[in-house]
mmCIF file of C-alpha atoms in Angstrom:
data_model
loop_
_atom_site.group_PDB
_atom_site.id
_atom_site.type_symbol
_atom_site.label_atom_id
_atom_site.label_comp_id
_atom_site.label_asym_id
_atom_site.label_seq_id
_atom_site.Cartn_x
_atom_site.Cartn_y
_atom_site.Cartn_z
ATOM 1 C CA MET A 1 -57.711 37.496 3.091
ATOM 2 C CA SER A 2 -56.843 40.671 4.918
ATOM 3 C CA GLY A 3 -53.553 42.549 5.171
ATOM 4 C CA ASP A 4 -52.764 40.668 8.388
ATOM 5 C CA LEU A 5 -51.141 37.703 6.556
ATOM 6 C CA VAL A 6 -47.772 37.266 8.303
ATOM 7 C CA ALA A 7 -46.563 33.774 7.384
ATOM 8 C CA VAL A 8 -46.985 31.100 4.692
ATOM 9 C CA TRP A 9 -45.516 27.590 4.775
ATOM 10 C CA ASP A 10 -45.709 24.675 2.300
ATOM 11 C CA VAL A 11 -45.615 21.323 4.096
ATOM 12 C CA ALA A 12 -45.107 18.037 2.219
ATOM 13 C CA LEU A 13 -47.008 15.178 3.884
ATOM 14 C CA SER A 14 -47.843 11.703 2.605
ATOM 15 C CA ASP A 15 -51.208 12.861 1.267
ATOM 16 C CA GLY A 16 -49.807 15.891 -0.565
ATOM 17 C CA VAL A 17 -48.251 19.313 -0.155
ATOM 18 C CA HIS A 18 -50.358 21.564 2.059
ATOM 19 C CA ARG A 19 -50.157 25.364 2.209
ATOM 20 C CA ILE A 20 -50.547 26.829 5.702
ATOM 21 C CA GLU A 21 -51.252 30.552 5.938
ATOM 22 C CA PHE A 22 -51.368 32.536 9.167
ATOM 23 C CA GLU A 23 -52.965 35.924 9.801
ATOM 24 C CA HIS A 24 -52.045 37.776 12.982
ATOM 25 C CA GLY A 25 -53.721 41.098 13.728
ATOM 26 C CA THR A 26 -51.385 42.735 16.226
ATOM 27 C CA THR A 27 -53.841 45.576 16.915
ATOM 28 C CA THR A 28 -56.978 43.414 17.186
ATOM 29 C CA GLY A 29 -55.382 40.233 18.533
ATOM 30 C CA LYS A 30 -56.954 38.281 15.675
ATOM 31 C CA ARG A 31 -55.463 34.898 14.676
ATOM 32 C CA VAL A 32 -56.627 33.041 11.563
ATOM 33 C CA ILE A 33 -55.160 29.834 10.115
ATOM 34 C CA TYR A 34 -55.899 28.646 6.575
ATOM 35 C CA ILE A 35 -54.948 25.238 5.211
ATOM 36 C CA ASP A 36 -55.037 24.996 1.413
ATOM 37 C CA GLY A 37 -57.093 28.204 1.324
ATOM 38 C CA LYS A 38 -59.734 26.951 3.786
ATOM 39 C CA GLU A 39 -60.121 28.679 7.142
ATOM 40 C CA VAL A 40 -59.629 26.166 9.981
ATOM 41 C CA ILE A 41 -59.149 28.388 13.046
ATOM 42 C CA ARG A 42 -60.294 31.934 13.788
ATOM 43 C CA ARG A 43 -59.799 33.733 17.072
ATOM 44 C CA ASP A 44 -60.819 37.371 17.377
ATOM 45 C CA TRP A 45 -59.899 39.824 20.103
ATOM 46 C CA MET A 46 -57.104 37.837 21.738
ATOM 47 C CA PHE A 47 -55.547 40.010 24.438
ATOM 48 C CA LYS A 48 -52.368 37.935 24.563
ATOM 49 C CA LEU A 49 -50.504 38.542 21.303
ATOM 50 C CA VAL A 50 -47.922 35.780 21.835
ATOM 51 C CA GLY A 51 -48.525 32.060 22.307
ATOM 52 C CA LYS A 52 -49.308 28.956 20.264
ATOM 53 C CA GLU A 53 -52.017 27.671 17.950
ATOM 54 C CA THR A 54 -52.215 23.896 17.485
ATOM 55 C CA PHE A 55 -54.206 22.220 14.698
ATOM 56 C CA HIS A 56 -54.131 19.181 12.377
ATOM 57 C CA VAL A 57 -53.129 19.066 8.703
ATOM 58 C CA GLY A 58 -54.073 16.724 5.891
ATOM 59 C CA GLY A 59 -55.673 13.313 5.602
ATOM 60 C CA THR A 60 -53.003 11.910 7.909
ATOM 61 C CA ASN A 61 -54.176 14.302 10.692
ATOM 62 C CA THR A 62 -50.616 15.483 11.333
ATOM 63 C CA LYS A 63 -50.227 17.745 14.380
ATOM 64 C CA ALA A 64 -48.985 21.268 13.627
ATOM 65 C CA THR A 65 -48.267 24.199 15.944
ATOM 66 C CA ILE A 66 -47.625 27.837 15.091
ATOM 67 C CA ASN A 67 -45.495 29.575 17.738
ATOM 68 C CA ILE A 68 -45.923 33.340 18.083
ATOM 69 C CA ASP A 69 -43.023 35.022 19.868
ATOM 70 C CA ALA A 70 -42.253 38.700 20.469
ATOM 71 C CA VAL A 71 -38.787 39.643 19.230
ATOM 72 C CA SER A 72 -38.795 43.357 20.113
ATOM 73 C CA GLY A 73 -41.422 46.008 20.684
ATOM 74 C CA PHE A 74 -44.220 45.212 18.272
ATOM 75 C CA ALA A 75 -42.241 42.787 16.087
ATOM 76 C CA TYR A 76 -43.180 39.108 16.147
ATOM 77 C CA GLU A 77 -41.604 35.869 14.939
ATOM 78 C CA TYR A 78 -43.720 32.982 13.642
ATOM 79 C CA THR A 79 -42.414 29.417 13.542
ATOM 80 C CA LEU A 80 -44.164 26.237 12.451
ATOM 81 C CA GLU A 81 -43.671 22.888 14.158
ATOM 82 C CA ILE A 82 -44.837 19.584 12.674
ATOM 83 C CA ASN A 83 -45.237 16.672 15.123
ATOM 84 C CA GLY A 84 -43.276 18.657 17.723
ATOM 85 C CA GLN A 85 -40.268 19.338 15.457
ATOM 86 C CA SER A 86 -39.250 22.475 13.616
ATOM 87 C CA LEU A 87 -40.397 22.367 9.986
ATOM 88 C CA LYS A 88 -36.750 22.051 8.839
ATOM 89 C CA LYS A 89 -36.025 19.122 11.183
ATOM 90 C CA TYR A 90 -39.327 17.444 10.277
ATOM 91 C CA MET A 91 -38.554 17.656 6.546
ATOM 92 C CA GLU A 92 -35.032 16.252 7.099
ATOM 93 C CA ASN A 93 -36.451 13.288 9.041
ATOM 94 C CA ARG A 94 -39.268 12.887 6.517
ATOM 95 C CA SER A 95 -36.764 12.107 3.763
ATOM 96 C CA LYS A 96 -35.486 9.215 5.899
ATOM 97 C CA VAL A 97 -38.928 7.678 6.515
ATOM 98 C CA SER A 98 -40.514 8.241 3.102
ATOM 99 C CA SER A 99 -39.741 8.179 -0.610
ATOM 100 C CA THR A 100 -41.482 10.415 -3.153
ATOM 101 C CA TRP A 101 -41.798 10.126 -6.929
ATOM 102 C CA LEU A 102 -43.308 12.779 -9.213
ATOM 103 C CA LEU A 103 -44.533 11.622 -12.615
ATOM 104 C CA ASN A 104 -46.934 12.588 -15.350
ATOM 105 C CA LEU A 105 -49.317 9.763 -16.144
ATOM 106 C CA ASP A 106 -51.703 10.106 -19.102
ATOM 107 C CA GLY A 107 -51.468 13.910 -18.806
ATOM 108 C CA ILE A 108 -52.054 13.951 -15.030
ATOM 109 C CA ASP A 109 -49.319 14.930 -12.562
ATOM 110 C CA CYS A 110 -48.984 12.236 -9.915
ATOM 111 C CA ARG A 111 -47.176 12.402 -6.569
ATOM 112 C CA VAL A 112 -46.491 8.895 -5.247
ATOM 113 C CA VAL A 113 -45.291 8.607 -1.636
ATOM 114 C CA LEU A 114 -44.075 5.487 0.154
ATOM 115 C CA GLU A 115 -44.125 5.559 3.960
ATOM 116 C CA LYS A 116 -41.206 3.236 4.708
ATOM 117 C CA ASP A 117 -42.280 2.416 8.282
ATOM 118 C CA THR A 118 -45.793 1.219 7.370
ATOM 119 C CA MET A 119 -45.224 0.500 3.638
ATOM 120 C CA ASP A 120 -48.368 2.565 2.942
ATOM 121 C CA ILE A 121 -48.442 4.093 -0.530
ATOM 122 C CA TRP A 122 -50.223 7.370 -1.315
ATOM 123 C CA CYS A 123 -50.960 8.920 -4.704
ATOM 124 C CA ASN A 124 -52.251 12.503 -4.906
ATOM 125 C CA GLY A 125 -53.718 12.329 -1.414
ATOM 126 C CA GLN A 126 -55.332 8.890 -1.741
ATOM 127 C CA LYS A 127 -54.056 5.865 0.145
ATOM 128 C CA MET A 128 -53.597 3.102 -2.415
ATOM 129 C CA GLU A 129 -54.767 -0.503 -2.203
ATOM 130 C CA THR A 130 -51.619 -2.607 -2.316
ATOM 131 C CA ALA A 131 -50.533 -6.236 -2.474
ATOM 132 C CA GLY A 132 -47.123 -7.190 -1.145
ATOM 133 C CA GLU A 133 -45.037 -10.219 -1.936
ATOM 134 C CA PHE A 134 -41.612 -11.569 -1.087
ATOM 135 C CA VAL A 135 -39.273 -12.136 -4.036
ATOM 136 C CA ASP A 136 -35.736 -13.527 -4.277
ATOM 137 C CA ASP A 137 -33.935 -10.226 -3.670
ATOM 138 C CA GLY A 138 -36.430 -8.432 -1.376
ATOM 139 C CA THR A 139 -40.089 -7.415 -1.528
ATOM 140 C CA GLU A 140 -42.462 -6.017 -4.112
ATOM 141 C CA THR A 141 -45.526 -3.919 -3.300
ATOM 142 C CA HIS A 142 -47.966 -3.848 -6.220
ATOM 143 C CA PHE A 143 -50.689 -1.258 -6.930
ATOM 144 C CA THR A 144 -52.355 0.325 -9.948
ATOM 145 C CA LEU A 145 -52.587 3.921 -11.152
ATOM 146 C CA GLY A 146 -55.320 4.171 -13.754
ATOM 147 C CA ASP A 147 -54.568 1.457 -16.316
ATOM 148 C CA HIS A 148 -50.920 1.194 -15.259
ATOM 149 C CA ASP A 149 -49.287 -1.543 -13.193
ATOM 150 C CA CYS A 150 -46.998 -0.140 -10.513
ATOM 151 C CA CYS A 151 -44.585 -1.831 -8.173
ATOM 152 C CA ILE A 152 -42.263 -0.562 -5.480
ATOM 153 C CA LYS A 153 -39.312 -2.915 -5.097
ATOM 154 C CA ALA A 154 -37.428 -2.952 -1.799
ATOM 155 C CA VAL A 155 -33.965 -4.511 -1.980
ATOM 156 C CA SER A 156 -31.009 -4.413 0.383
ATOM 157 C CA SER A 157 -28.194 -2.109 -0.699
ATOM 158 C CA GLY A 158 -25.737 -4.574 0.835
ATOM 159 C CA LYS A 159 -24.406 -1.684 2.934
ATOM 160 C CA ARG A 160 -25.659 -1.188 6.457
ATOM 161 C CA ARG A 161 -25.374 2.599 6.207
ATOM 162 C CA ASP A 162 -27.491 2.802 3.033
ATOM 163 C CA GLY A 163 -30.089 0.267 4.190
ATOM 164 C CA ILE A 164 -32.914 -0.651 1.847
ATOM 165 C CA ILE A 165 -33.282 0.846 -1.614
ATOM 166 C CA HIS A 166 -36.850 1.513 -2.838
ATOM 167 C CA THR A 167 -37.500 1.677 -6.578
ATOM 168 C CA LEU A 168 -40.765 2.568 -8.330
ATOM 169 C CA LEU A 169 -41.548 0.605 -11.500
ATOM 170 C CA LEU A 170 -44.339 1.867 -13.772
ATOM 171 C CA ASP A 171 -45.335 -0.728 -16.376
ATOM 172 C CA GLY A 172 -41.883 -2.250 -15.774
ATOM 173 C CA MET A 173 -39.977 1.034 -16.330
ATOM 174 C CA GLU A 174 -37.955 2.506 -13.447
ATOM 175 C CA ILE A 175 -39.013 6.014 -12.314
ATOM 176 C CA SER A 176 -36.418 8.263 -10.617
ATOM 177 C CA GLU A 177 -37.108 9.334 -7.039
ATOM 178 C CA SER A 178 -37.724 13.047 -6.431
ATOM 179 C CA GLU A 179 -35.672 15.021 -3.929
#
């Protein structure tokens, strides 16, 4: 990569954490976007130095936009939007609609994500095959990681404000949720 790298963001999506890098050549008008080190957009000789670049990130094809704004003279500000929201706002909302667990399983780091709206479960970028069932106190969604039986239990907290509590069980042992 050249010396025109002006911004780097790490974005946590259901299929993993993706690194977005942006190069902006203010003398040449060049714009280059890399996702996880792979070039996805290149524009050379852009006469307009401000504007937007929209692209998609990850296996979930999430919409992302980099906004390029002039702040003064030849200084520029770069902001990233995910699904039309600022990255900060998106990440705040994301914690409401998903749960994430980080664990080491047989020497392999695993990132398990539950999408609460669809009940889809992802592990290290792969959507898992699941089987759901109703139980006395809520629901259980079963899946396997390697030779391990996993289950995400969903039970009511009994408090309207707290809603449903999701718990990951690995071979019957509870795993703490990551922040």
